[in-house]
Short mmCIF file of C-alpha atoms in Angstrom, two decimals:
data_model
loop_
_atom_site.label_atom_id
_atom_site.label_comp_id
_atom_site.label_asym_id
_atom_site.label_seq_id
_atom_site.Cartn_x
_atom_site.Cartn_y
_atom_site.Cartn_z
CA MET A 1 9.15 -2.03 14.53
CA VAL A 2 6.80 0.43 16.23
CA THR A 3 4.24 -0.69 18.83
CA GLY A 4 1.54 1.02 20.86
CA SER A 5 -2.19 0.82 21.40
CA SER A 6 -4.61 3.32 19.93
CA GLY A 7 -4.20 6.91 21.12
CA GLN A 8 -0.65 6.49 22.47
CA GLY A 9 1.09 8.35 19.63
CA LYS A 10 2.25 5.36 17.56
CA SER A 11 1.04 6.64 14.19
CA VAL A 12 2.34 10.15 14.91
CA LEU A 13 5.80 8.75 15.69
CA LEU A 14 5.66 6.61 12.56
CA ASN A 15 4.84 9.68 10.45
CA LYS A 16 7.53 11.67 12.25
CA LEU A 17 10.11 9.03 11.33
CA GLY A 18 8.89 9.34 7.75
CA ASN A 19 9.40 13.10 7.85
CA VAL A 20 12.93 12.59 9.18
CA THR A 21 13.62 10.28 6.23
CA VAL A 22 12.29 12.91 3.81
CA SER A 23 14.21 15.79 5.39
CA SER A 24 17.48 13.85 5.31
CA ALA A 25 17.20 13.28 1.55
CA GLN A 26 19.47 15.21 -0.78
CA GLN A 27 18.17 16.31 -4.20
CA ARG A 28 15.06 14.14 -4.51
CA LEU A 29 12.37 12.77 -2.25
CA PRO A 30 13.22 9.26 -1.01
CA PHE A 31 11.27 6.24 -2.21
CA MET A 32 8.65 5.47 0.44
CA ALA A 33 5.64 3.14 0.33
CA GLY A 34 3.10 3.08 3.15
CA VAL A 35 0.16 0.76 3.83
CA ASP A 36 -2.20 1.94 6.53
CA LYS A 37 -5.70 1.68 7.97
CA GLY A 38 -7.35 4.76 9.46
CA PHE A 39 -6.04 7.64 7.32
CA SER A 40 -3.05 8.53 9.56
CA MET A 41 -0.57 8.52 6.65
CA GLN A 42 -2.83 10.76 4.58
CA GLY A 43 -1.89 13.65 6.89
CA GLN A 44 1.76 13.16 6.03
CA VAL A 45 0.88 13.04 2.33
CA ALA A 46 -0.99 16.36 2.58
CA LEU A 47 1.95 17.95 4.43
CA LEU A 48 4.46 16.81 1.80
CA ARG A 49 2.27 17.83 -1.14
CA ASP A 50 1.75 21.29 0.35
CA SER A 51 5.53 21.66 0.55
CA LEU A 52 6.10 20.87 -3.14
CA PRO A 53 5.74 23.25 -6.11
CA PRO A 54 2.76 22.55 -8.42
CA ASP A 55 4.87 20.76 -11.05
CA ARG A 56 6.18 18.25 -8.46
CA LYS A 57 3.03 17.38 -6.53
CA ASP A 58 2.66 14.08 -8.40
CA GLU A 59 5.81 12.88 -6.59
CA VAL A 60 3.64 12.29 -3.49
CA VAL A 61 0.36 10.38 -3.75
CA GLY A 62 -2.20 9.32 -1.16
CA ILE A 63 -4.74 6.68 -2.20
CA VAL A 64 -7.79 5.65 -0.18
CA LEU A 65 -8.82 2.35 -1.73
CA GLN A 66 -12.48 1.73 -2.57
CA ASN A 67 -13.92 -1.60 -3.66
CA SER A 68 -15.32 -0.13 -6.84
CA PRO A 69 -14.65 -0.54 -10.59
CA LYS A 70 -13.79 3.19 -10.63
CA HIS A 71 -10.83 2.44 -8.34
CA CYS A 72 -9.78 -0.74 -10.15
CA ARG A 73 -6.14 -1.80 -10.33
CA ASN A 74 -5.68 -4.89 -12.50
CA LEU A 75 -3.46 -7.38 -10.70
CA PHE A 76 -2.21 -8.62 -14.11
CA ASP A 77 -0.57 -5.27 -14.99
CA ILE A 78 3.12 -5.62 -15.88
CA GLN A 79 6.10 -3.37 -16.67
CA LEU A 80 5.50 -0.92 -19.51
CA GLY A 81 6.73 -2.43 -22.77
CA ALA A 82 6.54 -6.05 -21.61
CA ARG A 83 4.10 -8.73 -22.74
CA PHE A 84 4.88 -11.21 -19.97
CA PRO A 85 5.46 -10.68 -16.23
CA ILE A 86 8.96 -10.87 -14.79
CA ALA A 87 9.67 -13.14 -11.79
CA PRO A 88 8.53 -10.88 -8.90
CA GLU A 89 5.35 -9.91 -10.73
CA ARG A 90 4.56 -13.52 -11.58
CA ASN A 91 5.18 -14.68 -8.00
CA TRP A 92 2.92 -11.95 -6.66
CA ILE A 93 0.11 -12.79 -9.09
CA ILE A 94 0.33 -16.46 -8.07
CA SER A 95 0.28 -15.44 -4.39
CA MET A 96 -2.80 -13.27 -4.92
CA LEU A 97 -4.72 -15.96 -6.81
CA THR A 98 -3.68 -18.59 -4.27
CA ALA A 99 -4.92 -16.35 -1.44
CA MET A 100 -8.26 -16.05 -3.20
CA CYS A 101 -8.51 -19.85 -3.15
CA ILE A 102 -7.74 -20.28 0.56
CA ASP A 103 -10.37 -22.12 2.55
CA PRO A 104 -11.18 -19.70 5.44
CA SER A 105 -11.84 -22.62 7.79
CA THR A 106 -8.31 -24.02 7.40
CA GLY A 107 -6.26 -20.98 6.40
CA ASN A 108 -4.76 -22.88 3.46
CA PRO A 109 -5.72 -23.57 -0.15
CA PRO A 110 -6.79 -27.16 -0.84
CA ASN A 111 -4.21 -29.40 -2.56
CA GLU A 112 -1.70 -26.57 -2.14
CA ARG A 113 0.88 -27.99 -4.56
CA ASP A 114 -1.70 -28.75 -7.25
CA THR A 115 -3.40 -25.38 -6.76
CA ARG A 116 -0.18 -23.43 -7.33
CA GLN A 117 0.73 -25.54 -10.35
CA ILE A 118 -2.69 -25.03 -11.93
CA LEU A 119 -2.69 -21.28 -11.28
CA ASP A 120 0.86 -20.97 -12.61
CA ARG A 121 -0.20 -22.78 -15.76
CA VAL A 122 -3.34 -20.72 -16.44
CA ILE A 123 -1.41 -17.48 -15.84
CA SER A 124 1.11 -18.53 -18.51
CA MET A 125 -1.70 -19.46 -20.88
CA ALA A 126 -3.46 -16.11 -20.36
CA TYR A 127 -0.36 -14.02 -21.10
CA THR A 128 0.58 -16.19 -24.09
CA ALA A 129 -2.92 -15.84 -25.52
CA ASN A 130 -2.92 -12.05 -25.13
CA ALA A 131 0.63 -11.63 -26.45
CA GLU A 132 0.80 -14.16 -29.28
CA LYS A 133 -2.21 -16.34 -30.05
CA SER A 134 -5.15 -13.93 -29.82
CA PRO A 135 -4.03 -10.44 -28.73
CA ARG A 136 -6.82 -8.04 -27.83
CA ALA A 137 -7.83 -5.87 -30.78
CA TRP A 138 -7.66 -2.09 -30.53
CA ALA A 139 -10.95 -0.23 -30.95
CA ARG A 140 -11.66 3.48 -31.05
CA GLY A 141 -13.80 4.80 -28.21
CA VAL A 142 -12.57 2.42 -25.52
CA VAL A 143 -9.92 4.78 -24.08
CA PRO A 144 -10.54 8.43 -25.11
CA GLY A 145 -7.03 9.46 -24.03
CA VAL A 146 -5.49 6.98 -26.46
CA ASP A 147 -7.77 8.15 -29.29
CA THR A 148 -6.78 11.78 -28.67
CA ALA A 149 -3.06 10.92 -28.68
CA LEU A 150 -3.38 8.95 -31.93
CA ASP A 151 -5.10 11.90 -33.59
CA LYS A 152 -2.77 14.52 -32.14
CA SER A 153 0.39 12.63 -33.11
CA GLY A 154 -0.78 11.97 -36.66
CA LEU A 155 -0.35 8.24 -36.14
CA ILE A 156 -3.94 7.55 -37.14
CA GLU A 157 -3.17 8.90 -40.63
CA ARG A 158 0.10 7.03 -41.03
CA TYR A 159 -1.57 3.68 -41.61
CA PRO A 160 -4.56 2.72 -43.78
CA ALA A 161 -7.96 1.94 -42.28
CA GLN A 162 -7.47 -1.77 -42.97
CA TRP A 163 -4.38 -1.81 -40.74
CA TRP A 164 -6.24 -0.19 -37.87
CA ASP A 165 -9.08 -2.69 -38.25
CA SER A 166 -6.67 -5.51 -37.35
CA SER A 167 -4.33 -3.63 -34.99
CA THR A 168 -3.83 -4.75 -31.39
CA TRP A 169 -3.49 -2.83 -28.15
CA TYR A 170 0.14 -3.92 -27.86
CA GLU A 171 0.90 -2.48 -31.32
CA VAL A 172 -0.86 0.77 -30.44
CA ARG A 173 1.11 0.91 -27.19
CA ASP A 174 4.44 0.69 -29.03
CA LEU A 175 3.43 3.34 -31.58
CA LEU A 176 2.38 5.78 -28.86
CA PHE A 177 5.51 5.23 -26.78
CA GLU A 178 7.78 5.74 -29.80
CA ALA A 179 5.93 9.01 -30.52
CA GLY A 180 6.57 10.23 -26.96
CA PHE A 181 3.09 9.62 -25.50
CA VAL A 182 4.22 7.61 -22.47
CA LYS A 183 1.07 8.01 -20.38
CA GLU A 184 -1.18 7.05 -23.29
CA ALA A 185 1.07 4.06 -24.06
CA GLN A 186 0.52 2.89 -20.50
CA LEU A 187 -3.24 3.30 -20.91
CA ALA A 188 -3.08 1.17 -24.06
CA GLN A 189 -1.15 -1.55 -22.25
CA PHE A 190 -3.80 -1.63 -19.51
CA GLU A 191 -6.21 -2.85 -22.23
CA ALA A 192 -3.78 -5.42 -23.63
CA VAL A 193 -3.00 -7.59 -20.60
CA PRO A 194 -5.18 -10.36 -19.13
CA GLU A 195 -7.64 -9.74 -16.28
CA LEU A 196 -9.06 -11.77 -13.42
CA ALA A 197 -12.15 -12.91 -15.34
CA ASP A 198 -9.90 -14.60 -17.92
CA MET A 199 -8.80 -17.18 -15.35
CA THR A 200 -12.13 -19.02 -15.48
CA THR A 201 -11.77 -19.37 -19.26
CA PHE A 202 -8.36 -21.00 -19.01
CA LEU A 203 -9.38 -23.24 -16.10
CA ASN A 204 -11.85 -24.74 -18.59
CA HIS A 205 -9.17 -25.14 -21.29
CA GLU A 206 -8.85 -28.69 -22.57
CA ASP A 207 -5.13 -28.90 -21.71
CA VAL A 208 -5.82 -28.00 -18.07
CA GLN A 209 -8.85 -30.30 -17.92
CA SER A 210 -6.88 -33.25 -19.31
CA ALA A 211 -4.05 -32.76 -16.80
CA TYR A 212 -6.04 -31.94 -13.65
CA GLY A 213 -9.68 -32.64 -14.46
CA ARG A 214 -9.96 -35.70 -12.20
CA VAL A 215 -8.08 -34.28 -9.19
CA GLN A 216 -10.40 -33.96 -6.20
CA ARG A 217 -10.23 -31.29 -3.56
CA ASP A 218 -8.68 -32.51 -0.28
CA GLY A 219 -11.31 -33.91 2.06
CA SER A 220 -14.09 -33.56 -0.49
CA GLN A 221 -15.51 -35.21 -3.58
CA GLU A 222 -15.61 -31.83 -5.34
CA LEU A 223 -13.25 -31.58 -8.30
CA LEU A 224 -10.36 -29.20 -7.65
CA LEU A 225 -10.85 -27.34 -10.95
CA GLU A 226 -14.51 -26.74 -10.09
CA TYR A 227 -13.46 -25.31 -6.72
CA LEU A 228 -10.83 -23.03 -8.30
CA HIS A 229 -13.35 -21.92 -10.93
CA ARG A 230 -15.81 -21.03 -8.17
CA CYS A 231 -13.11 -19.13 -6.23
CA MET A 232 -12.18 -17.06 -9.30
CA THR A 233 -15.85 -16.29 -10.00
CA ASP A 234 -16.41 -15.27 -6.37
CA ALA A 235 -13.26 -13.11 -6.42
CA CYS A 236 -14.48 -11.24 -9.52
CA ARG A 237 -17.68 -10.45 -7.67
CA GLU A 238 -16.15 -9.63 -4.27
CA PHE A 239 -13.02 -7.73 -5.35
CA LYS A 240 -14.30 -5.22 -7.90
CA MET A 241 -11.14 -3.18 -7.33
CA LEU A 242 -9.09 -6.06 -8.78
CA ALA A 243 -11.42 -7.50 -11.41
CA GLY A 244 -11.19 -5.28 -14.45
CA ARG A 245 -9.02 -2.79 -16.29
CA THR A 246 -6.87 -0.36 -14.30
CA GLN A 247 -8.61 2.97 -13.82
CA PHE A 248 -6.05 4.95 -11.82
CA LEU A 249 -2.58 5.63 -13.14
CA ILE A 250 0.36 6.26 -10.81
CA SER A 251 2.91 8.63 -12.35
CA PRO A 252 6.41 7.23 -13.01
CA ARG A 253 7.68 10.30 -11.11
CA THR A 254 5.89 9.29 -7.90
CA ARG A 255 8.31 8.56 -5.05
CA VAL A 256 6.08 8.60 -1.95
CA ILE A 257 2.87 6.52 -1.96
CA ALA A 258 0.53 5.99 0.99
CA ILE A 259 -2.35 3.55 0.54
CA ASP A 260 -5.17 3.44 3.07
CA LEU A 261 -7.19 0.25 3.47
CA ASN A 262 -9.83 1.60 5.85
CA ASN A 263 -12.70 1.19 3.37
CA VAL A 264 -11.77 -2.25 2.03
CA MET A 265 -10.89 -4.22 5.16
CA GLY A 266 -12.64 -7.49 5.94
CA ASP A 267 -14.80 -8.25 8.97
CA ASN A 268 -12.34 -8.92 11.82
CA THR A 269 -14.75 -11.31 13.55
CA THR A 270 -14.72 -14.00 10.85
CA ASN A 271 -12.07 -16.13 9.14
CA ALA A 272 -13.32 -14.95 5.74
CA GLY A 273 -12.93 -11.35 6.91
CA HIS A 274 -9.35 -11.97 8.06
CA LEU A 275 -8.60 -13.51 4.68
CA LYS A 276 -9.98 -10.48 2.84
CA THR A 277 -7.86 -8.19 5.03
CA GLY A 278 -4.77 -10.23 4.17
CA ILE A 279 -5.49 -10.00 0.45
CA MET A 280 -5.86 -6.21 0.77
CA PHE A 281 -2.50 -5.89 2.59
CA LEU A 282 -0.88 -8.09 -0.08
CA PHE A 283 -2.39 -6.00 -2.86
CA ALA A 284 -1.56 -2.60 -1.34
CA GLY A 285 2.04 -3.58 -0.62
CA GLN A 286 2.58 -4.43 -4.28
CA VAL A 287 0.89 -1.30 -5.63
CA ALA A 288 2.84 0.97 -3.28
CA GLY A 289 6.28 -0.62 -3.34
CA GLY A 290 6.35 -3.46 -5.85
CA ASP A 291 8.92 -1.68 -8.03
CA PHE A 292 11.46 -1.47 -5.19
CA VAL A 293 12.82 -4.93 -6.07
CA LEU A 294 13.34 -4.18 -9.78
CA PRO A 295 17.13 -3.56 -9.55
CA GLN A 296 17.50 -7.20 -8.45
CA TYR A 297 15.86 -8.25 -11.74
CA ARG A 298 17.55 -5.73 -14.02
CA ASP A 299 18.65 -8.21 -16.72
CA GLU A 300 15.31 -10.01 -16.77
CA LEU A 301 13.41 -6.72 -17.06
CA LEU A 302 15.53 -5.44 -19.94
CA GLU A 303 15.09 -8.79 -21.68
CA ALA A 304 11.31 -8.60 -21.26
CA VAL A 305 10.90 -5.25 -23.04
CA PRO A 306 12.00 -4.06 -26.52
CA THR A 307 15.11 -1.85 -26.71
CA LEU A 308 12.78 1.09 -27.37
CA TYR A 309 11.85 1.02 -23.67
CA HIS A 310 15.35 0.52 -22.26
CA PRO A 311 16.27 4.20 -21.61
CA MET A 312 13.10 4.74 -19.54
CA HIS A 313 13.61 1.60 -17.46
CA LEU A 314 17.36 2.15 -17.04
CA ASP A 315 16.71 5.60 -15.58
CA ARG A 316 14.18 4.16 -13.12
CA LEU A 317 16.47 1.24 -12.23
CA GLU A 318 19.37 3.60 -11.56
CA GLN A 319 17.27 5.71 -9.18
CA LEU A 320 15.96 2.67 -7.32
CA ASP A 321 19.39 1.04 -7.11
CA GLN A 322 21.18 4.08 -5.67
CA GLU A 323 18.75 4.91 -2.86
CA VAL A 324 17.39 3.30 0.29
CA LYS A 325 13.72 2.42 -0.16
CA THR A 326 11.30 2.34 2.79
CA LYS A 327 8.19 0.16 3.07
CA VAL A 328 5.87 0.88 6.01
CA TYR A 329 3.05 -1.40 7.16
CA ASP A 330 0.93 0.21 9.90
CA GLU A 331 -1.94 -1.30 11.94
CA LEU A 332 -0.68 -4.84 11.34
CA HIS A 333 -2.66 -6.17 14.31
CA ASN A 334 -5.57 -6.17 11.85
CA ALA A 335 -3.74 -8.85 9.86
CA LYS A 336 -2.29 -10.99 12.65
CA GLN A 337 -4.96 -13.67 12.10
CA VAL A 338 -4.04 -13.97 8.42
CA PRO A 339 -1.75 -17.00 7.99
CA PHE A 340 0.32 -15.74 5.05
CA ILE A 341 0.97 -12.06 5.92
CA PHE A 342 3.73 -12.24 8.55
CA PRO A 343 5.68 -15.05 6.82
CA MET A 344 5.58 -12.92 3.65
CA LEU A 345 6.79 -9.81 5.51
CA GLU A 346 9.54 -11.76 7.27
CA THR A 347 10.75 -13.24 3.97
CA GLN A 348 10.63 -9.83 2.27
CA ASP A 349 12.60 -8.18 5.08
CA ARG A 350 15.26 -10.90 5.20
CA GLU A 351 15.78 -11.07 1.43
CA GLN A 352 15.40 -7.41 0.51
CA ARG A 353 17.44 -5.77 3.27
CA LYS A 354 20.70 -6.30 1.40
CA PHE A 355 19.22 -4.53 -1.63
CA GLY A 356 18.55 -1.30 0.26
CA ILE A 357 14.89 -1.91 1.14
CA ARG A 358 14.06 -0.91 4.71
CA THR A 359 10.90 -2.42 6.18
CA VAL A 360 9.00 -0.73 9.03
CA LEU A 361 6.26 -2.75 10.75
CA SER A 362 3.77 -1.31 13.22
CA SER A 363 1.23 -3.02 15.47
CA GLN A 364 -0.34 -2.66 18.90
CA TYR A 365 1.78 -5.13 20.87
CA VAL A 366 5.18 -6.77 20.57
CA SER A 367 3.48 -10.16 20.90
CA ASP A 368 1.60 -9.48 17.64
CA PHE A 369 4.84 -10.23 15.78
CA PRO A 370 6.19 -13.77 15.27
CA ASP A 371 9.60 -14.70 16.68
CA ALA A 372 11.23 -14.68 13.23
CA ILE A 373 10.48 -10.97 12.80
CA LEU A 374 11.46 -10.09 16.38
CA ASN A 375 14.80 -11.84 15.97
CA SER A 376 15.59 -9.99 12.73
CA ALA A 377 14.49 -6.49 13.82
CA ASN A 378 17.21 -3.85 14.14
CA SER A 379 15.19 -1.34 16.15
CA LEU A 380 12.02 -1.28 18.23
CA TYR A 381 10.05 1.81 19.27
CA MET A 382 7.50 1.20 22.04
CA MET A 383 4.88 3.75 23.10
CA GLU A 384 3.98 1.56 26.11
CA VAL A 385 4.96 -1.78 27.61
CA ASP A 386 2.24 -4.38 27.95
CA PRO A 387 2.83 -6.61 31.01
CA LYS A 388 2.48 -9.75 28.87
CA ASP A 389 5.41 -8.53 26.72
CA GLU A 390 7.85 -8.08 29.63
CA LYS A 391 9.30 -11.60 29.53
CA LEU A 392 9.73 -11.43 25.76
CA LEU A 393 11.49 -8.07 26.02
CA THR A 394 13.89 -9.10 28.77
CA ASP A 395 14.65 -12.65 27.58
CA THR A 396 14.54 -12.38 23.77
CA ILE A 397 15.34 -8.72 23.02
CA LYS A 398 17.58 -8.27 26.11
CA VAL A 399 16.02 -5.05 27.43
CA PRO A 400 17.17 -4.42 31.04
CA LYS A 401 14.32 -4.90 33.51
CA VAL A 402 15.20 -1.67 35.32
CA THR A 403 14.71 0.27 32.06
CA LEU A 404 11.27 -1.28 31.56
CA GLN A 405 10.23 -0.43 35.11
CA ARG A 406 11.40 3.16 34.79
CA PHE A 407 9.57 3.58 31.47
CA GLN A 408 6.35 2.11 32.92
CA ARG A 409 6.43 4.62 35.79
CA LEU A 410 6.38 7.50 33.29
CA GLY A 411 2.91 6.59 32.03
CA SER A 412 1.89 6.57 28.39
CA GLY A 413 0.59 9.21 26.02
CA PRO A 414 1.47 12.92 25.75
CA ALA A 415 3.17 14.48 28.77
CA ALA A 416 1.01 16.89 30.77
CA ASP A 417 3.52 19.73 30.31
CA GLY A 418 3.34 19.48 26.53
CA SER A 419 6.94 18.32 26.20
CA GLY A 420 6.07 15.36 23.98
CA VAL A 421 5.30 11.67 24.12
CA PRO A 422 7.77 9.36 25.89
CA PHE A 423 8.70 6.11 24.18
CA LEU A 424 11.21 3.33 24.64
CA GLY A 425 13.77 2.94 21.88
CA VAL A 426 15.57 -0.41 21.65
CA PHE A 427 18.41 -0.77 19.15
CA ARG A 428 20.57 -3.73 18.18
CA ILE A 429 24.22 -2.77 17.91
CA LYS A 430 27.22 -4.49 16.34
CA GLY A 431 28.60 -7.33 18.37
CA GLY A 432 25.19 -8.62 19.39
CA GLY A 433 24.49 -6.05 22.10
CA THR A 434 21.28 -4.13 22.79
CA LEU A 435 20.94 -0.42 23.53
CA ALA A 436 17.70 0.65 25.28
CA ARG A 437 16.88 4.31 25.91
CA ILE A 438 13.82 6.21 27.12
CA LEU A 439 13.24 8.96 24.56
CA LYS A 440 10.62 11.61 23.89
CA ASN A 441 8.89 12.49 20.63
CA ALA A 442 8.77 16.29 20.90
CA MET A 443 6.88 17.98 18.07
CA GLY A 444 5.59 21.48 17.41
CA PRO A 445 1.87 22.23 16.98
CA LEU A 446 2.08 22.56 13.19
CA GLU A 447 3.58 19.09 12.82
CA LEU A 448 1.22 17.60 15.39
CA TRP A 449 -1.80 18.89 13.50
CA ALA A 450 -0.37 17.62 10.23
CA LEU A 451 0.35 14.09 11.45
CA GLY A 452 -2.22 13.41 14.20
CA SER A 453 -4.67 10.58 13.55
CA SER A 454 -7.38 10.73 16.22
CA PRO A 455 -10.87 10.58 14.63
CA THR A 456 -12.14 13.92 15.97
CA ASP A 457 -8.94 15.86 15.23
CA SER A 458 -8.75 14.31 11.77
CA ALA A 459 -12.35 15.30 11.06
CA LEU A 460 -11.71 18.90 12.14
CA ARG A 461 -8.50 19.06 10.11
CA ARG A 462 -10.25 17.64 7.04
CA LEU A 463 -13.03 20.28 7.18
CA LEU A 464 -10.47 23.09 7.42
CA TYR A 465 -8.32 21.58 4.66
CA GLU A 466 -11.35 21.55 2.35
CA ALA A 467 -12.27 25.13 3.28
CA VAL A 468 -8.95 27.02 3.34
CA GLY A 469 -6.22 24.63 2.16
CA GLY A 470 -3.58 22.67 4.05
CA SER A 471 -1.03 25.29 5.14
CA THR A 472 -3.62 27.83 6.32
CA ALA A 473 -5.64 25.13 8.09
CA ARG A 474 -2.58 23.93 10.02
CA ALA A 475 -1.71 27.50 10.99
CA ILE A 476 -5.27 28.09 12.28
CA LEU A 477 -5.28 24.86 14.29
CA ALA A 478 -1.77 25.37 15.69
CA GLU A 479 -2.67 28.86 16.91
CA ALA A 480 -5.97 27.78 18.49
CA PHE A 481 -4.73 24.47 19.92
CA PRO A 482 -0.95 24.55 20.46
CA GLN A 483 -1.08 21.17 22.24
CA GLY A 484 -1.95 19.57 18.90
CA THR A 485 -5.45 18.36 19.73
CA ALA A 486 -8.99 19.70 20.13
CA GLU A 487 -10.43 16.47 21.52
CA LYS A 488 -11.24 17.81 25.01
CA LEU A 489 -13.05 20.90 23.68
CA ILE A 490 -15.02 18.84 21.17
CA ALA A 491 -15.98 16.30 23.86
CA LEU A 492 -17.08 19.13 26.20
CA ARG A 493 -19.21 20.85 23.57
CA GLN A 494 -20.71 17.53 22.54
CA LYS A 495 -21.67 16.85 26.15
CA GLN A 496 -23.11 20.35 26.62
CA ALA A 497 -25.16 20.04 23.43
CA GLY A 498 -26.37 16.57 24.40
CA GLU A 499 -25.47 15.19 20.98
CA ALA A 500 -24.45 11.60 20.37
CA ASP A 501 -22.82 12.53 17.06
CA SER A 502 -19.84 14.90 17.13
CA ASN A 503 -20.12 15.92 13.45
CA ASN A 504 -22.25 19.01 14.09
CA VAL A 505 -19.97 20.13 16.93
CA ILE A 506 -16.86 19.73 14.77
CA ARG A 507 -18.41 21.59 11.84
CA THR A 508 -19.48 24.47 14.12
CA LEU A 509 -15.97 24.65 15.60
CA ALA A 510 -14.41 24.70 12.12
CA ASN A 511 -16.64 27.61 11.09
CA GLU A 512 -15.73 29.48 14.30
CA LEU A 513 -12.01 29.04 13.66
CA ILE A 514 -12.31 30.31 10.08
CA LYS A 515 -14.37 33.30 11.22
CA ARG A 516 -11.85 34.12 13.95
CA ARG A 517 -9.06 34.09 11.36
CA GLY A 518 -10.79 36.91 9.49
CA TYR A 519 -9.30 38.08 6.22
CA ASN A 520 -5.87 36.55 6.92
CA LEU A 521 -6.46 33.37 4.91
#
């Protein structure tokens, strides 16, 4: 766990720990999945991508989510080659749909047992319909990439026109994969699976109506099926990034994924806003690191796909099984009001640790975390000690009081002499003991400029990245501001110019720095 309020160096330390993980890898990048708010992990992504040759840049991906159909990721997507979800995928889909049906005023879905049973049933019906009863028919012009692959491979000429008139997306997927067009096969599968809008259709199915049609919502005369139907309709309208066909494809070679939720977070002043934030964290965690658990379900996965797909999945399973996987959740204080997030994270950490999945959780204060997570944590990095956390630290985590007092006297934030940012490291050791040490995160200017997350520094870095590229931009910034920040200069110029908005000041400074660099770009 990593804690610290804004501006104390928490995100920089988190990114530094990520860089240590990367640099300690052997032949390949480690598997890392990050969920963040505020773009701090995107700096690490840019640094890693700049360090890779062109043919390996797809191994590191940074995604800033937008609630738009253009950024859609269908929550019903499954493993390539399958027609039905395996256990972890199915459980996640049920969790997502259940979260969409939570009453914000109570924090729970109505008739929780009935709700889960109904959603489980309609999910099964949707996949069965798409796989067996009425699979979606292929049509030219829907996915240009698939059309091009069919023409290029000669597959379109292998079968008569009558066959193509009745062909399905699943059949087209298998043909393309067998011909070696893996990406296009995945695009075809995106069109074959169910989507969120299908749930309303199956909620109206006669089998569901006969079994649950007279069940009333707890504390109301409204029928439960009508409530669930309304929730699914509202979700299709509110979550455009979930309600449709997947538009962005993550390469199978990708090993480091950072997903930023800044633009899709809910309003933190309302229960409905907290709920939306929780759904976004749930969604991003699955997109970034959902495959990490696949080795636990090896037999089920291989059973779910034809033998044609086994070599591809076996290679992926072998990689995932042999390496430690890291999942990072930053800015979790934004989700502390969401009832299902921390129980989910605690369960994940407890169950997945033995399978080589390392979970890193970051928030502002130690008290943001429930006792179950505090009791299971192996290490704690604190950028500052909040007085209200002292009793918890001394009684529960067994940090010596003298160590806390000494750390508090140091002050928080970067040291005035530029030697780094002090932090308190607390580590559980074998035998039940606790080791607490005052440490310092000492970083050079290049790394500071790559990983810093303050709004003004990030804006300046982004302008220079766009103008001259990542490596040159970091060199310019490190030379001009070896302390790793330009905040004081920007604030001074903003005050002198009498401007409320710093954008003009930052843009002017960026142009000055490029001009000063001259021809050495």
